[in-house]
JSON list of C-alpha atoms in Angstrom, two decimals:
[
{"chain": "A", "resi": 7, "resn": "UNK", "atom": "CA", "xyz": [1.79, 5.00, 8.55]},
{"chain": "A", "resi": 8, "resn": "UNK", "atom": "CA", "xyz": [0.41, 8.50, 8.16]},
{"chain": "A", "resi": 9, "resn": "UNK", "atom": "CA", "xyz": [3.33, 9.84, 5.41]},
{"chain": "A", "resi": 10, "resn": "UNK", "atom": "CA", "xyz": [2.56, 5.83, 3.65]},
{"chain": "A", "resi": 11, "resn": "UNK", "atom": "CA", "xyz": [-1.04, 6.74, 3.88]},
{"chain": "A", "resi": 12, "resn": "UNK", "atom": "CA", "xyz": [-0.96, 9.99, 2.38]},
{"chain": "A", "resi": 13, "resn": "UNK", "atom": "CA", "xyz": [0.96, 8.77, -0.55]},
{"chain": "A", "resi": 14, "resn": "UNK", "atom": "CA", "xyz": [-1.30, 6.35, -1.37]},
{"chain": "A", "resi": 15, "resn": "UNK", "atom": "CA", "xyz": [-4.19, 8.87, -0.65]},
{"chain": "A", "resi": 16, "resn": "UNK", "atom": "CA", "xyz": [-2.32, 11.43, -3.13]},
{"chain": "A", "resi": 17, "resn": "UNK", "atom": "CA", "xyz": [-1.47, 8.28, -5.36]},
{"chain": "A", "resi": 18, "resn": "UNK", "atom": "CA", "xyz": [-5.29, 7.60, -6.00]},
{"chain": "A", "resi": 19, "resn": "UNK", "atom": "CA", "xyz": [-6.48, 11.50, -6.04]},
{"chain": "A", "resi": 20, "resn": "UNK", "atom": "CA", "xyz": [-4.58, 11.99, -8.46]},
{"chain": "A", "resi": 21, "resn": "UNK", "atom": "CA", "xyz": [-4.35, 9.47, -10.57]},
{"chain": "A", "resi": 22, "resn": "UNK", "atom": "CA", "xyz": [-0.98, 8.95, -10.57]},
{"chain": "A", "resi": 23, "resn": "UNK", "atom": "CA", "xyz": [-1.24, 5.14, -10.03]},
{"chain": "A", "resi": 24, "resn": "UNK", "atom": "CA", "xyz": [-0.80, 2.39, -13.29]},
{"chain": "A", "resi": 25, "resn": "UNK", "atom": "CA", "xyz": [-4.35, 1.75, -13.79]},
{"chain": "A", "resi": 26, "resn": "UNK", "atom": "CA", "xyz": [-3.38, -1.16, -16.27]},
{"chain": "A", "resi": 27, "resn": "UNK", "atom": "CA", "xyz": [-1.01, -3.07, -13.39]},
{"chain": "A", "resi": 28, "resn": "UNK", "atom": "CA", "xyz": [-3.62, -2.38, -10.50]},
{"chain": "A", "resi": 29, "resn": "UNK", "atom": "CA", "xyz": [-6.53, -3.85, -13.36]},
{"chain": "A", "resi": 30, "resn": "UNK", "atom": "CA", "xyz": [-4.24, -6.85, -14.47]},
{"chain": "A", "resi": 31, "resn": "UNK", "atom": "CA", "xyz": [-2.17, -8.01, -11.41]},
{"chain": "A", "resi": 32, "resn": "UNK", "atom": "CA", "xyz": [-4.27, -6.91, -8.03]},
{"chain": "A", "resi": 33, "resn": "UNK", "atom": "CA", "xyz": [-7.45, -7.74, -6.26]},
{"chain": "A", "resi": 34, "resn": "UNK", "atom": "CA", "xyz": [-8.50, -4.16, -7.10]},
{"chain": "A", "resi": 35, "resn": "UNK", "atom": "CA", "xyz": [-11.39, -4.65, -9.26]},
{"chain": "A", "resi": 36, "resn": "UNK", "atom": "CA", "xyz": [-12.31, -7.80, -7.13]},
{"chain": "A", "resi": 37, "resn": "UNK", "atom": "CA", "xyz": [-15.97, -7.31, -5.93]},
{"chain": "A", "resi": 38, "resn": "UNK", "atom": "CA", "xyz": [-16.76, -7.80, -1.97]},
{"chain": "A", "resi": 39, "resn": "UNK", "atom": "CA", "xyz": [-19.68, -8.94, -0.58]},
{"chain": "A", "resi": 40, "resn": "UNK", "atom": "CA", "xyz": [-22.18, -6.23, 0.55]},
{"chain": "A", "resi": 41, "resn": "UNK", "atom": "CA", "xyz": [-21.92, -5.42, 4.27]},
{"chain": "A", "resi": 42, "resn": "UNK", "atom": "CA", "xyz": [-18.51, -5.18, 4.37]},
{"chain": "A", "resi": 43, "resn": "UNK", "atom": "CA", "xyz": [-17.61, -1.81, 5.48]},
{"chain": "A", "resi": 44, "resn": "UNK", "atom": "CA", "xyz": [-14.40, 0.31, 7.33]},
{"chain": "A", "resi": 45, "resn": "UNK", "atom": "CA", "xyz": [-15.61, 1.50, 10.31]},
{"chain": "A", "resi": 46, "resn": "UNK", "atom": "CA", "xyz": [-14.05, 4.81, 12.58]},
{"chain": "A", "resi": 47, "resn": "UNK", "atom": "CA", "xyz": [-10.38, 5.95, 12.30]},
{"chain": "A", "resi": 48, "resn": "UNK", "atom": "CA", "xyz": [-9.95, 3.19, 9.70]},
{"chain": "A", "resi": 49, "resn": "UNK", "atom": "CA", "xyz": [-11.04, 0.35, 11.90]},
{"chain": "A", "resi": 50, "resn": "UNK", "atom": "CA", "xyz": [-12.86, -2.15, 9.81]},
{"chain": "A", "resi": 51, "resn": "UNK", "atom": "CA", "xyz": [-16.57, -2.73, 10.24]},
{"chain": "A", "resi": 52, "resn": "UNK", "atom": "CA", "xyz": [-17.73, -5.71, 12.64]},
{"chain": "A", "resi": 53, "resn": "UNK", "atom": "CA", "xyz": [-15.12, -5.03, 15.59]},
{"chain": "A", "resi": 54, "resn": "UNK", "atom": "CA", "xyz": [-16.61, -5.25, 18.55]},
{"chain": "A", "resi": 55, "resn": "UNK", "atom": "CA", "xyz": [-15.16, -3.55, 21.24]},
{"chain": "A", "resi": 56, "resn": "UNK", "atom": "CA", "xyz": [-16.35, -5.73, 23.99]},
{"chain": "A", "resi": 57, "resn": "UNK", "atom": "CA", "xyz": [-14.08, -8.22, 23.02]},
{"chain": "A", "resi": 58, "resn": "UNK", "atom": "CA", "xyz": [-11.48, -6.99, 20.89]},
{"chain": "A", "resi": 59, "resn": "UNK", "atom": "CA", "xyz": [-12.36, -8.83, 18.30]},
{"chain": "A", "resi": 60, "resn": "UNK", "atom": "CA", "xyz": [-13.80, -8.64, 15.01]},
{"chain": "A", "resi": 61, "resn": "UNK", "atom": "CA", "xyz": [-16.70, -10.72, 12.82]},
{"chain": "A", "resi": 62, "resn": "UNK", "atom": "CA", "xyz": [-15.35, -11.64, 9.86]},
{"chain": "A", "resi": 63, "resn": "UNK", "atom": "CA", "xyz": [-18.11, -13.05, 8.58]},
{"chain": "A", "resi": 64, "resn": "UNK", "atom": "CA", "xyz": [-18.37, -10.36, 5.53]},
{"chain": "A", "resi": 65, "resn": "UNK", "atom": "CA", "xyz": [-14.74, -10.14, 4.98]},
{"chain": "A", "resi": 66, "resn": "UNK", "atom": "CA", "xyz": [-15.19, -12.21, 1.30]},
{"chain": "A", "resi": 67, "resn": "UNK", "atom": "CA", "xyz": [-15.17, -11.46, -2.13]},
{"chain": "A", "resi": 68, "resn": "UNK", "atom": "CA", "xyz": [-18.60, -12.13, -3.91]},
{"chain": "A", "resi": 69, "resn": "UNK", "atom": "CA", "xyz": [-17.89, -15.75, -5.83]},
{"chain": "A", "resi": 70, "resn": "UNK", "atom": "CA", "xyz": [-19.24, -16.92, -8.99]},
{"chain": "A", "resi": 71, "resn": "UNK", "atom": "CA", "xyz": [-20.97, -20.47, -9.47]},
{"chain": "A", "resi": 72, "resn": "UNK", "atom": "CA", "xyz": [-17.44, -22.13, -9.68]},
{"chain": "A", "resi": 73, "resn": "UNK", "atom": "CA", "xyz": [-16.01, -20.58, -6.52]},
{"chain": "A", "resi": 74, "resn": "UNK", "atom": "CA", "xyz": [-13.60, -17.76, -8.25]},
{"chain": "A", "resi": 75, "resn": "UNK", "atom": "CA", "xyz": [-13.30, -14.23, -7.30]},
{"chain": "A", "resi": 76, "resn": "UNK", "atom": "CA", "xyz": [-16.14, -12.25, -9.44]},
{"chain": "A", "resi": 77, "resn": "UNK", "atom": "CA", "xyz": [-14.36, -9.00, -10.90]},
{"chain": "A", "resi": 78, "resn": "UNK", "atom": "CA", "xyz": [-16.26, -5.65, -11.49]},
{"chain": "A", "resi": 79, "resn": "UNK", "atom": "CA", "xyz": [-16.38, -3.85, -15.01]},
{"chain": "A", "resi": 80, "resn": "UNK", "atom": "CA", "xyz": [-14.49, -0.57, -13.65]},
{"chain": "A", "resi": 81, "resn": "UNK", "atom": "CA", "xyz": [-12.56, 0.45, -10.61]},
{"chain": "A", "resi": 82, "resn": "UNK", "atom": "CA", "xyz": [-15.15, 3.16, -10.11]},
{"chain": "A", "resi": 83, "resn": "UNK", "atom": "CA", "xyz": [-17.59, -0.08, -8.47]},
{"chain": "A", "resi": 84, "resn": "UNK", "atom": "CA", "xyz": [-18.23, 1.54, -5.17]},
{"chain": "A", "resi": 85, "resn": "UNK", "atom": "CA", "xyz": [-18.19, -2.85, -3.84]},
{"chain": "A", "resi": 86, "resn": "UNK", "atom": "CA", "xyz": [-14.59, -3.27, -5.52]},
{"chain": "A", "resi": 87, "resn": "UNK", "atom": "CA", "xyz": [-11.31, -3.72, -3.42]},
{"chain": "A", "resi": 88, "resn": "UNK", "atom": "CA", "xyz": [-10.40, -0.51, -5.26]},
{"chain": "A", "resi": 89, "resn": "UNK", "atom": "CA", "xyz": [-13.06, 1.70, -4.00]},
{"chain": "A", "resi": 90, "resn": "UNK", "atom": "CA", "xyz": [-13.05, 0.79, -0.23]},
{"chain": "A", "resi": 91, "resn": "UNK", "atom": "CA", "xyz": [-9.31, 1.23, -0.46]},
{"chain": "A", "resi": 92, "resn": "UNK", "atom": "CA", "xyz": [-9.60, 4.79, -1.83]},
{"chain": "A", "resi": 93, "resn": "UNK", "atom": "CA", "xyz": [-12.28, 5.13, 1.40]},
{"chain": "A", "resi": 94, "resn": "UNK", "atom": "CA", "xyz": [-9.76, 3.37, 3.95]},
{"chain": "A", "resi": 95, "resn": "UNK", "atom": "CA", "xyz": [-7.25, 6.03, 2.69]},
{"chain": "A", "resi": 96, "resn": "UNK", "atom": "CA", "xyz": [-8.91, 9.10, 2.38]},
{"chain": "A", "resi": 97, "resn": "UNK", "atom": "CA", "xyz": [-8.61, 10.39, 6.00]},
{"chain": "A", "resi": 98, "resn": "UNK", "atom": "CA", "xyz": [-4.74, 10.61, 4.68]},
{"chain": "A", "resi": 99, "resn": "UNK", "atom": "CA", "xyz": [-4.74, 14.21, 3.65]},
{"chain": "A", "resi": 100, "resn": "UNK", "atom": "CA", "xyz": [-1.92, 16.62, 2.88]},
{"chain": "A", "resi": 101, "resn": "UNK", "atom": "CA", "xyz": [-2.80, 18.92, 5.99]},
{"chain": "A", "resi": 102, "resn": "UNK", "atom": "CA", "xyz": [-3.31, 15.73, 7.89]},
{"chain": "A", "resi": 103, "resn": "UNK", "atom": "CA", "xyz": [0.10, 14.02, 7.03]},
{"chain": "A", "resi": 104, "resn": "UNK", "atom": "CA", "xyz": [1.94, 17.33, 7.69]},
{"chain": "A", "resi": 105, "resn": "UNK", "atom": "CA", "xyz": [0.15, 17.50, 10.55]},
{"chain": "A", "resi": 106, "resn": "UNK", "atom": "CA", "xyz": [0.99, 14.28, 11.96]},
{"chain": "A", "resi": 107, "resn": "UNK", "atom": "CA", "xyz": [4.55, 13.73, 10.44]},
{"chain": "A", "resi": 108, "resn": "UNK", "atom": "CA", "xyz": [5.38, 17.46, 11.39]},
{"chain": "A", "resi": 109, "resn": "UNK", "atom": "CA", "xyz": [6.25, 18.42, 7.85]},
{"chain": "A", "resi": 110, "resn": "UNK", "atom": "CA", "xyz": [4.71, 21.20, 5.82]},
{"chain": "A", "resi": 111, "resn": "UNK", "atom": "CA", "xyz": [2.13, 20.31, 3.18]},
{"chain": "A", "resi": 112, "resn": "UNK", "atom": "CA", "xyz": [3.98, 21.90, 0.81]},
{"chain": "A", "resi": 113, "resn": "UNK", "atom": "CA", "xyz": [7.20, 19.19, 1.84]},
{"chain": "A", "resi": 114, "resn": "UNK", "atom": "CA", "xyz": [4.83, 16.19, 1.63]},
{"chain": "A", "resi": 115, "resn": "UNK", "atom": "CA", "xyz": [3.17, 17.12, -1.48]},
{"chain": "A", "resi": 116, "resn": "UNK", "atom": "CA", "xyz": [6.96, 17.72, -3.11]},
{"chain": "A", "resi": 117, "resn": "UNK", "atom": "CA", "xyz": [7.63, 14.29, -1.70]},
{"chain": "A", "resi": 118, "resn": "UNK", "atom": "CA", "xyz": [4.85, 12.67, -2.82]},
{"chain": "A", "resi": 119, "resn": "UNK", "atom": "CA", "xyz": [5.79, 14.12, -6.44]},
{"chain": "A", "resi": 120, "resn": "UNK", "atom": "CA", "xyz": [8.93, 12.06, -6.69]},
{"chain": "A", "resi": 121, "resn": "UNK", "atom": "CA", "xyz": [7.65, 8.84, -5.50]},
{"chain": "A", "resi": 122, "resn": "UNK", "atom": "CA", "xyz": [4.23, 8.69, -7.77]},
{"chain": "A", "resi": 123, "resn": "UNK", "atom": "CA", "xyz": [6.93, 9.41, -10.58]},
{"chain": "A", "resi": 124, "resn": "UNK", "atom": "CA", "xyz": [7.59, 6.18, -10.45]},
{"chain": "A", "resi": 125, "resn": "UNK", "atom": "CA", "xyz": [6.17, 3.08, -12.08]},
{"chain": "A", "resi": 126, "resn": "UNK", "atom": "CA", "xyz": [6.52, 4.73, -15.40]},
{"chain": "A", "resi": 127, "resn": "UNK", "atom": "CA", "xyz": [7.62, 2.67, -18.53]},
{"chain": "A", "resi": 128, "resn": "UNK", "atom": "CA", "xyz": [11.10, 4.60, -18.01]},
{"chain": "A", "resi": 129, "resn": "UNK", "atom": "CA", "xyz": [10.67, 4.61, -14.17]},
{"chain": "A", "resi": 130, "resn": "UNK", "atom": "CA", "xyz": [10.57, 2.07, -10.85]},
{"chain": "A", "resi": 131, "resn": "UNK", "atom": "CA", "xyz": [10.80, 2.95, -7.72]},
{"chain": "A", "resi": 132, "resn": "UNK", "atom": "CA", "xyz": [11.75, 1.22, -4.71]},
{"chain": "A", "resi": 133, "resn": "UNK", "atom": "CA", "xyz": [10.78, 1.16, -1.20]},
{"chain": "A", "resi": 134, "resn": "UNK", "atom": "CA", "xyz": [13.91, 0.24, 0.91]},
{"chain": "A", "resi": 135, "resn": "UNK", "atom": "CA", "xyz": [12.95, -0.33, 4.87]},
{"chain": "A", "resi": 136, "resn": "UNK", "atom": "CA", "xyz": [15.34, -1.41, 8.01]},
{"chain": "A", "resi": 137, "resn": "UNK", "atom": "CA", "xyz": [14.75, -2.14, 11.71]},
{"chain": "A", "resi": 138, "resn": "UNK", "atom": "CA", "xyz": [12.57, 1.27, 12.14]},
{"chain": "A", "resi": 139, "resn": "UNK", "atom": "CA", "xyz": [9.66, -0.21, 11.11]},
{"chain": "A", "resi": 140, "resn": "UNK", "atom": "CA", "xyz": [10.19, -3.87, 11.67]},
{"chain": "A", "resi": 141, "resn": "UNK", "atom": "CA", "xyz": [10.48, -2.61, 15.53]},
{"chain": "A", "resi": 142, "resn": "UNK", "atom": "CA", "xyz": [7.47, -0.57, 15.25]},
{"chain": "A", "resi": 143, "resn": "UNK", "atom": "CA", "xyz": [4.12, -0.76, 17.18]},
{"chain": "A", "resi": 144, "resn": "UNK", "atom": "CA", "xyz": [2.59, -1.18, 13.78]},
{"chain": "A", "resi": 145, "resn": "UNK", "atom": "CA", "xyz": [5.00, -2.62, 11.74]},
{"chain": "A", "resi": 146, "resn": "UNK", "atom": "CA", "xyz": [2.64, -4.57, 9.26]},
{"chain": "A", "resi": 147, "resn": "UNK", "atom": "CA", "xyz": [0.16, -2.05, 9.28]},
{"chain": "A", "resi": 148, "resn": "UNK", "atom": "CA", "xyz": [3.63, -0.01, 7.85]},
{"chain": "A", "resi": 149, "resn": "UNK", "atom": "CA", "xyz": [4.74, -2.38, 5.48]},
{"chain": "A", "resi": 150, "resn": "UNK", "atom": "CA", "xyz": [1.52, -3.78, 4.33]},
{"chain": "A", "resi": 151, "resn": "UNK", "atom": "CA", "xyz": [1.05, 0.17, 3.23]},
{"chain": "A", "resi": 152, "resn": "UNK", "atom": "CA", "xyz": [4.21, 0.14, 1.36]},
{"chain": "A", "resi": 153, "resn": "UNK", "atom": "CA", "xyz": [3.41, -2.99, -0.67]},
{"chain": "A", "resi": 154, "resn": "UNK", "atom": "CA", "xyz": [0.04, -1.21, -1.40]},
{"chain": "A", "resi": 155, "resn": "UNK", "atom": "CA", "xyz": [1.49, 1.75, -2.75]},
{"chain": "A", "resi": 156, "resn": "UNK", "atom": "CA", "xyz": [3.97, -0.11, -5.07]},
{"chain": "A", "resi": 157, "resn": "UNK", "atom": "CA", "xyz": [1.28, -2.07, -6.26]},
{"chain": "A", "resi": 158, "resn": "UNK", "atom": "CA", "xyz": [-0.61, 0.82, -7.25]},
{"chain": "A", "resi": 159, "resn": "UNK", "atom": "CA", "xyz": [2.20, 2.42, -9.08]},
{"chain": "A", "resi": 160, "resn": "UNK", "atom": "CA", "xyz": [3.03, -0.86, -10.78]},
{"chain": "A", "resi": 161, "resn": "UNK", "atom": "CA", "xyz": [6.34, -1.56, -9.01]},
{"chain": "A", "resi": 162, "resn": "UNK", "atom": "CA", "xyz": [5.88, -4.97, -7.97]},
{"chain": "A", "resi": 163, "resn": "UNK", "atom": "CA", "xyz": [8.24, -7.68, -10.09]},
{"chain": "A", "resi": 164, "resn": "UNK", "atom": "CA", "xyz": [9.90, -4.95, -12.54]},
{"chain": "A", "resi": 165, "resn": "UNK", "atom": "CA", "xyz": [13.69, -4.29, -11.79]},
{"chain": "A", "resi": 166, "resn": "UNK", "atom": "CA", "xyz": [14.16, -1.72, -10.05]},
{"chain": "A", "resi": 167, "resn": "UNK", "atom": "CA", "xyz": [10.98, -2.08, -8.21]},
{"chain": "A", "resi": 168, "resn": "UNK", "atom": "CA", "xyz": [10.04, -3.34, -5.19]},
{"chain": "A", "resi": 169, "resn": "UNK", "atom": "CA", "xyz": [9.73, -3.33, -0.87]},
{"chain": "A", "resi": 170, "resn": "UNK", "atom": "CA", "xyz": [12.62, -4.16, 0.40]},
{"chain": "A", "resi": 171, "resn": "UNK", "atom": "CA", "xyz": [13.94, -4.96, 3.69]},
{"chain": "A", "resi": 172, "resn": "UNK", "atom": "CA", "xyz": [17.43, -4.20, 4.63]},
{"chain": "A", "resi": 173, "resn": "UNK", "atom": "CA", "xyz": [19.14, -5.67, 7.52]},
{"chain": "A", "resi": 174, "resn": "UNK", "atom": "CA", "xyz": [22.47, -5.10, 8.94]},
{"chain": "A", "resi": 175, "resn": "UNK", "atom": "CA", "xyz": [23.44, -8.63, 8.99]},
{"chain": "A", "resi": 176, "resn": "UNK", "atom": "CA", "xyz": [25.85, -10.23, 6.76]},
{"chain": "A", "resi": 177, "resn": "UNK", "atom": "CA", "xyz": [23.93, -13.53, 6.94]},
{"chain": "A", "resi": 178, "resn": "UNK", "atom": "CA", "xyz": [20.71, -12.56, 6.36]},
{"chain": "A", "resi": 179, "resn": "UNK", "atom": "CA", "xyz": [19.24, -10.58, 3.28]},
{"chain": "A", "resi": 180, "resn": "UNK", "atom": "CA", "xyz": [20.90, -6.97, 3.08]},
{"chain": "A", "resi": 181, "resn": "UNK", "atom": "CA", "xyz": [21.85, -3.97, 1.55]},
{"chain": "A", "resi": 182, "resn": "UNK", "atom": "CA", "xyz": [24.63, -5.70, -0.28]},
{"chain": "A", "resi": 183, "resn": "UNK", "atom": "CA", "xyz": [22.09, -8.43, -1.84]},
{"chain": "A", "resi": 184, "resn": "UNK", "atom": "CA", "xyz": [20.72, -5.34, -3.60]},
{"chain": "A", "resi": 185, "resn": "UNK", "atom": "CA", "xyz": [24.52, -3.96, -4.32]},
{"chain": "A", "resi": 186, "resn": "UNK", "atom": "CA", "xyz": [22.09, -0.35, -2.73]},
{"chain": "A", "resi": 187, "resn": "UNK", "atom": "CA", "xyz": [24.94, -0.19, 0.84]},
{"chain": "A", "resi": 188, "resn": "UNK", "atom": "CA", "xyz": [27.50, 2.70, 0.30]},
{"chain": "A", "resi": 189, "resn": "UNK", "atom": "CA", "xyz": [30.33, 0.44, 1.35]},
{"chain": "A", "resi": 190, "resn": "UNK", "atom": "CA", "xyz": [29.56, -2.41, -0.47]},
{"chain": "A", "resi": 191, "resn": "UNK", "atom": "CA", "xyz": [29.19, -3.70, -4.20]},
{"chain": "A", "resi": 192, "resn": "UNK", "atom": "CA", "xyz": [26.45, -7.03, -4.46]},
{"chain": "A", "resi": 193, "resn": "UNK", "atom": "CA", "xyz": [27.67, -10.33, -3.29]},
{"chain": "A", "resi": 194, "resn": "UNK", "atom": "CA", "xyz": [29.67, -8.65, -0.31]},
{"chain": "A", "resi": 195, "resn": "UNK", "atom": "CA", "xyz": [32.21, -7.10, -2.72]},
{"chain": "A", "resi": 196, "resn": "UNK", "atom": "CA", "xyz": [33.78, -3.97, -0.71]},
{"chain": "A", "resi": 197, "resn": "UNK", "atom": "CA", "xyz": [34.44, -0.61, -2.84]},
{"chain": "A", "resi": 198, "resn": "UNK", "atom": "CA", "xyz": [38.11, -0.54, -3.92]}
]
């Protein structure tokens, strides 16, 4: 989650995301109602820790008078989706990725180079995942992050785009529905 949240960290910095997409076709610029706030290490505000659970109550957007989402003017709205999502990933440094991952800054950063390269109007980018994170401890936190960052770089419903899970099952989605396995052509076909 760390390397996913430091892209998505450098993604926003930098401005390397497709403000249009993220404007048009996400909840970015959707207002939330005031209160609602991330609390420590990225938990979200109202958990208590008595009971492991949280209060929802001021997880909502603000609604107009006929019930709809009510959108701010800019991203920079410190109450839009946008804005508490460049908060939630913040803590997702360079130094603190490398850190974590084990990398070098310098490694990350040329990393993160090539993937916010994408979602370009000559360039998509995919995000192709197997049983490493579906078996991990926080395996939606992990995928939920990957979706993020390809909506921010507008790769979400453009060819070439997309999070996709590969499993090594011939009966269940795979690398050969996407024609992306080295042994394999799409629909199954084996390399002469």
């Amino acid at each position: 989650i760390a390397f996913l949240g430091g892209l998505i960290h450098h993604t926003i910095e930098n401005k390397r995301f497709h403000e249009e997409y993220v404007r048009l076709h996400t909840n970015a610029l959707f207002l939330l109602e005031p209160g609602f706030e991330l609390g420590p290490d990225g938990v979200f505000g109202g958990f208590d820790e008595a009971t492991k659970k949280y209060d929802k109550s001021k997880w909502k957007y603000v609604l107009d008078e006929k019930g709809f989402a009510k959108r701010a003017a800019s991203l920079d709205d410190p109450n839009s989706v946008f804005q508490h999502l460049k908060k939630h990933y913040s803590r997702y440094t360079p130094e603190t990725v490398a850190d974590i991952c084990g990398c070098t800054k310098e490694d990350f950063l040329r990393a993160a180079e090539v993937v916010t390269s994408t979602g370009t109007a000559d360039r998509a980018g995919t995000i192709m995942y197997a049983l490493g994170w579906t078996h991990h401890s926080t395996s939606v936190q992990i995928i939920r992050a990957a979706a993020i960052l390809q909506l921010l770089l507008g790769n979400i419903g453009r060819a070439g785009g997309g999070v996709n899970a590969l499993r090594g099952h011939a009966n269940i989605q795979g690398g050969t529905d996407h024609g992306v396995a080295y042994h394999a052509l799409a629909g199954y076909l084996g390399i002469p």
